[in-house]
Amino acid sequence: MHPRSKLQQNLTRKRGFTLIELLIVMVILGLLASIVVPKMFGHVDSAKVDTTRTQLTSLETALDAFRLDVGRFPTSDEGLAVIVNAPADDSPGASHWRGPYLKHLPKDAWGNPFQYKAPGQHGDYDLWSNGPSGKEGSDDNITNWEGDDASTQKSGK
């Protein structure tokens, strides 16, 4: 047997990574993740707000269709359910209902039902999501009456 040359011994020894090299790579990957992950979660929150605004607009369209058929917006007692299910036979305009105006009532992006009040304080009706906090009246509520991006409510008068 021939003794290995120094070059072959050095090549054999250098084929793998040392523990320190692996730790440095892991630290670098951790630092990159700490920068990228929060930015990605920011996009998720923004997407949830956009989704909720879109659902709010869809509900407004259904409410407008209800009003065109029945001649009025649903009362607070009837709520948004009359978009999917016919109103009681004795309610005004019930015989003109041509729904359902939506297949089902959507929930906001946080899994909570939309809130509805008619007549509203801000128009014919108020429609809103309690937002990420789930608390009515908080700064993160998404409404049909506030904000530049919020959908605007049409007056039925």
mmCIF file of C-alpha atoms in Angstrom:
data_model
loop_
_atom_site.group_PDB
_atom_site.id
_atom_site.type_symbol
_atom_site.label_atom_id
_atom_site.label_comp_id
_atom_site.label_asym_id
_atom_site.label_seq_id
_atom_site.Cartn_x
_atom_site.Cartn_y
_atom_site.Cartn_z
ATOM 1 C CA MET A 1 0.000 0.000 0.000
ATOM 2 C CA HIS A 2 1.160 3.389 -0.893
ATOM 3 C CA PRO A 3 0.843 6.138 1.594
ATOM 4 C CA ARG A 4 -1.574 8.796 0.480
ATOM 5 C CA SER A 5 -0.129 11.938 -0.852
ATOM 6 C CA LYS A 6 -0.633 15.156 1.103
ATOM 7 C CA LEU A 7 -2.914 16.492 -1.649
ATOM 8 C CA GLN A 8 -5.234 13.485 -1.384
ATOM 9 C CA GLN A 9 -5.326 13.794 2.400
ATOM 10 C CA ASN A 10 -6.204 17.524 2.184
ATOM 11 C CA LEU A 11 -8.959 16.835 -0.385
ATOM 12 C CA THR A 12 -10.455 14.102 1.772
ATOM 13 C CA ARG A 13 -10.480 16.354 4.814
ATOM 14 C CA LYS A 14 -12.058 19.342 2.992
ATOM 15 C CA ARG A 15 -15.045 17.552 1.462
ATOM 16 C CA GLY A 16 -17.483 18.477 4.267
ATOM 17 C CA PHE A 17 -18.395 21.689 6.052
ATOM 18 C CA THR A 18 -17.181 22.468 9.515
ATOM 19 C CA LEU A 19 -19.604 23.064 12.345
ATOM 20 C CA ILE A 20 -18.680 26.755 12.437
ATOM 21 C CA GLU A 21 -19.422 27.167 8.723
ATOM 22 C CA LEU A 22 -22.833 25.559 9.196
ATOM 23 C CA LEU A 23 -23.587 27.780 12.195
ATOM 24 C CA ILE A 24 -22.657 30.920 10.217
ATOM 25 C CA VAL A 25 -24.997 29.898 7.374
ATOM 26 C CA MET A 26 -27.804 29.243 9.856
ATOM 27 C CA VAL A 27 -27.306 32.657 11.505
ATOM 28 C CA ILE A 28 -27.430 34.362 8.096
ATOM 29 C CA LEU A 29 -30.617 32.478 7.172
ATOM 30 C CA GLY A 30 -32.154 33.440 10.530
ATOM 31 C CA LEU A 31 -31.353 37.104 9.966
ATOM 32 C CA LEU A 32 -32.869 37.005 6.478
ATOM 33 C CA ALA A 33 -36.000 35.311 7.813
ATOM 34 C CA SER A 34 -36.354 37.945 10.548
ATOM 35 C CA ILE A 35 -36.415 40.626 7.855
ATOM 36 C CA VAL A 36 -38.657 38.887 5.288
ATOM 37 C CA VAL A 37 -41.279 37.177 7.495
ATOM 38 C CA PRO A 38 -42.700 40.353 9.122
ATOM 39 C CA LYS A 39 -43.079 41.949 5.691
ATOM 40 C CA MET A 40 -44.990 38.903 4.454
ATOM 41 C CA PHE A 41 -47.349 39.038 7.456
ATOM 42 C CA GLY A 42 -47.968 42.719 6.701
ATOM 43 C CA HIS A 43 -49.196 41.690 3.261
ATOM 44 C CA VAL A 44 -51.500 39.085 4.799
ATOM 45 C CA ASP A 45 -53.150 41.728 7.015
ATOM 46 C CA SER A 46 -53.531 44.071 4.056
ATOM 47 C CA ALA A 47 -55.069 41.278 1.985
ATOM 48 C CA LYS A 48 -57.603 40.555 4.737
ATOM 49 C CA VAL A 49 -58.679 44.209 4.806
ATOM 50 C CA ASP A 50 -58.994 44.240 0.995
ATOM 51 C CA THR A 51 -61.016 41.014 1.055
ATOM 52 C CA THR A 52 -63.353 42.420 3.685
ATOM 53 C CA ARG A 53 -63.851 45.624 1.674
ATOM 54 C CA THR A 54 -64.717 43.534 -1.387
ATOM 55 C CA GLN A 55 -67.229 41.496 0.607
ATOM 56 C CA LEU A 56 -68.716 44.735 1.961
ATOM 57 C CA THR A 57 -69.202 45.991 -1.606
ATOM 58 C CA SER A 58 -70.822 42.680 -2.570
ATOM 59 C CA LEU A 59 -73.251 43.014 0.337
ATOM 60 C CA GLU A 60 -74.058 46.585 -0.718
ATOM 61 C CA THR A 61 -74.861 45.376 -4.235
ATOM 62 C CA ALA A 62 -77.167 42.697 -2.822
ATOM 63 C CA LEU A 63 -78.857 45.285 -0.574
ATOM 64 C CA ASP A 64 -79.401 47.553 -3.602
ATOM 65 C CA ALA A 65 -80.985 44.656 -5.526
ATOM 66 C CA PHE A 66 -83.237 43.910 -2.539
ATOM 67 C CA ARG A 67 -84.290 47.558 -2.420
ATOM 68 C CA LEU A 68 -85.068 47.617 -6.156
ATOM 69 C CA ASP A 69 -87.309 44.551 -5.832
ATOM 70 C CA VAL A 70 -88.934 45.126 -2.442
ATOM 71 C CA GLY A 71 -88.945 48.936 -2.432
ATOM 72 C CA ARG A 72 -87.005 49.344 0.807
ATOM 73 C CA PHE A 73 -83.831 48.255 2.551
ATOM 74 C CA PRO A 74 -84.087 45.457 5.122
ATOM 75 C CA THR A 75 -84.864 46.567 8.653
ATOM 76 C CA SER A 76 -82.362 46.031 11.455
ATOM 77 C CA ASP A 77 -84.604 43.271 12.799
ATOM 78 C CA GLU A 78 -84.611 41.472 9.436
ATOM 79 C CA GLY A 79 -80.894 42.015 9.104
ATOM 80 C CA LEU A 80 -78.799 40.709 6.266
ATOM 81 C CA ALA A 81 -80.554 37.331 6.357
ATOM 82 C CA VAL A 82 -83.236 38.607 3.932
ATOM 83 C CA ILE A 83 -80.587 38.780 1.220
ATOM 84 C CA VAL A 84 -80.463 34.977 1.312
ATOM 85 C CA ASN A 85 -83.889 34.030 2.714
ATOM 86 C CA ALA A 86 -87.235 35.621 1.865
ATOM 87 C CA PRO A 87 -88.610 38.100 4.414
ATOM 88 C CA ALA A 88 -91.707 37.243 6.436
ATOM 89 C CA ASP A 89 -94.897 37.250 4.347
ATOM 90 C CA ASP A 90 -96.381 40.108 6.372
ATOM 91 C CA SER A 91 -93.394 42.449 5.889
ATOM 92 C CA PRO A 92 -93.802 45.330 3.426
ATOM 93 C CA GLY A 93 -92.919 44.365 -0.150
ATOM 94 C CA ALA A 94 -92.293 40.689 0.700
ATOM 95 C CA SER A 95 -94.318 39.519 -2.313
ATOM 96 C CA HIS A 96 -91.852 41.316 -4.633
ATOM 97 C CA TRP A 97 -88.756 39.576 -3.227
ATOM 98 C CA ARG A 98 -86.839 37.914 -6.095
ATOM 99 C CA GLY A 99 -83.867 36.594 -4.161
ATOM 100 C CA PRO A 100 -81.726 35.080 -3.016
ATOM 101 C CA TYR A 101 -79.406 37.959 -3.838
ATOM 102 C CA LEU A 102 -76.372 36.038 -2.555
ATOM 103 C CA LYS A 103 -75.858 32.277 -2.212
ATOM 104 C CA HIS A 104 -74.830 32.702 1.413
ATOM 105 C CA LEU A 105 -73.939 35.500 3.808
ATOM 106 C CA PRO A 106 -70.195 36.046 3.799
ATOM 107 C CA LYS A 107 -68.173 36.547 6.946
ATOM 108 C CA ASP A 108 -65.365 39.039 7.147
ATOM 109 C CA ALA A 109 -61.770 37.896 6.697
ATOM 110 C CA TRP A 110 -61.486 37.214 10.441
ATOM 111 C CA GLY A 111 -64.499 34.877 10.433
ATOM 112 C CA ASN A 112 -66.959 37.314 12.028
ATOM 113 C CA PRO A 113 -70.396 38.257 10.676
ATOM 114 C CA PHE A 114 -70.925 41.672 9.118
ATOM 115 C CA GLN A 115 -72.951 44.149 11.151
ATOM 116 C CA TYR A 116 -76.021 45.900 9.723
ATOM 117 C CA LYS A 117 -78.262 48.671 11.020
ATOM 118 C CA ALA A 118 -81.162 50.342 9.226
ATOM 119 C CA PRO A 119 -81.928 53.101 9.246
ATOM 120 C CA GLY A 120 -78.286 53.977 9.692
ATOM 121 C CA GLN A 121 -76.619 56.938 11.356
ATOM 122 C CA HIS A 122 -74.559 57.555 8.210
ATOM 123 C CA GLY A 123 -77.101 56.874 5.465
ATOM 124 C CA ASP A 124 -80.019 54.618 4.622
ATOM 125 C CA TYR A 125 -78.155 51.807 6.362
ATOM 126 C CA ASP A 126 -74.848 51.223 8.126
ATOM 127 C CA LEU A 127 -72.849 48.154 7.143
ATOM 128 C CA TRP A 128 -69.539 47.277 8.764
ATOM 129 C CA SER A 129 -67.033 44.695 9.905
ATOM 130 C CA ASN A 130 -65.586 44.923 13.391
ATOM 131 C CA GLY A 131 -62.172 44.318 11.797
ATOM 132 C CA PRO A 132 -59.248 42.377 13.226
ATOM 133 C CA SER A 133 -60.004 43.364 16.827
ATOM 134 C CA GLY A 134 -63.615 42.167 16.601
ATOM 135 C CA LYS A 135 -64.683 45.198 18.674
ATOM 136 C CA GLU A 136 -67.401 47.531 17.489
ATOM 137 C CA GLY A 137 -66.382 51.186 17.316
ATOM 138 C CA SER A 138 -62.648 50.513 17.281
ATOM 139 C CA ASP A 139 -60.249 52.212 14.867
ATOM 140 C CA ASP A 140 -59.849 49.042 12.799
ATOM 141 C CA ASN A 141 -63.556 48.744 11.876
ATOM 142 C CA ILE A 142 -64.202 48.578 8.124
ATOM 143 C CA THR A 143 -67.342 50.477 7.210
ATOM 144 C CA ASN A 144 -69.433 51.583 4.243
ATOM 145 C CA TRP A 145 -69.322 55.208 5.377
ATOM 146 C CA GLU A 146 -65.687 56.042 6.193
ATOM 147 C CA GLY A 147 -62.349 56.208 4.434
ATOM 148 C CA ASP A 148 -61.188 56.973 0.955
ATOM 149 C CA ASP A 149 -61.089 53.305 -0.017
ATOM 150 C CA ALA A 150 -64.360 52.359 1.659
ATOM 151 C CA SER A 151 -67.275 51.865 -0.617
ATOM 152 C CA THR A 152 -69.697 54.746 -0.642
ATOM 153 C CA GLN A 153 -73.318 54.342 0.202
ATOM 154 C CA LYS A 154 -76.008 55.580 -2.111
ATOM 155 C CA SER A 155 -78.983 57.361 -0.653
ATOM 156 C CA GLY A 156 -82.318 55.899 -1.609
ATOM 157 C CA LYS A 157 -84.055 59.276 -1.441
#
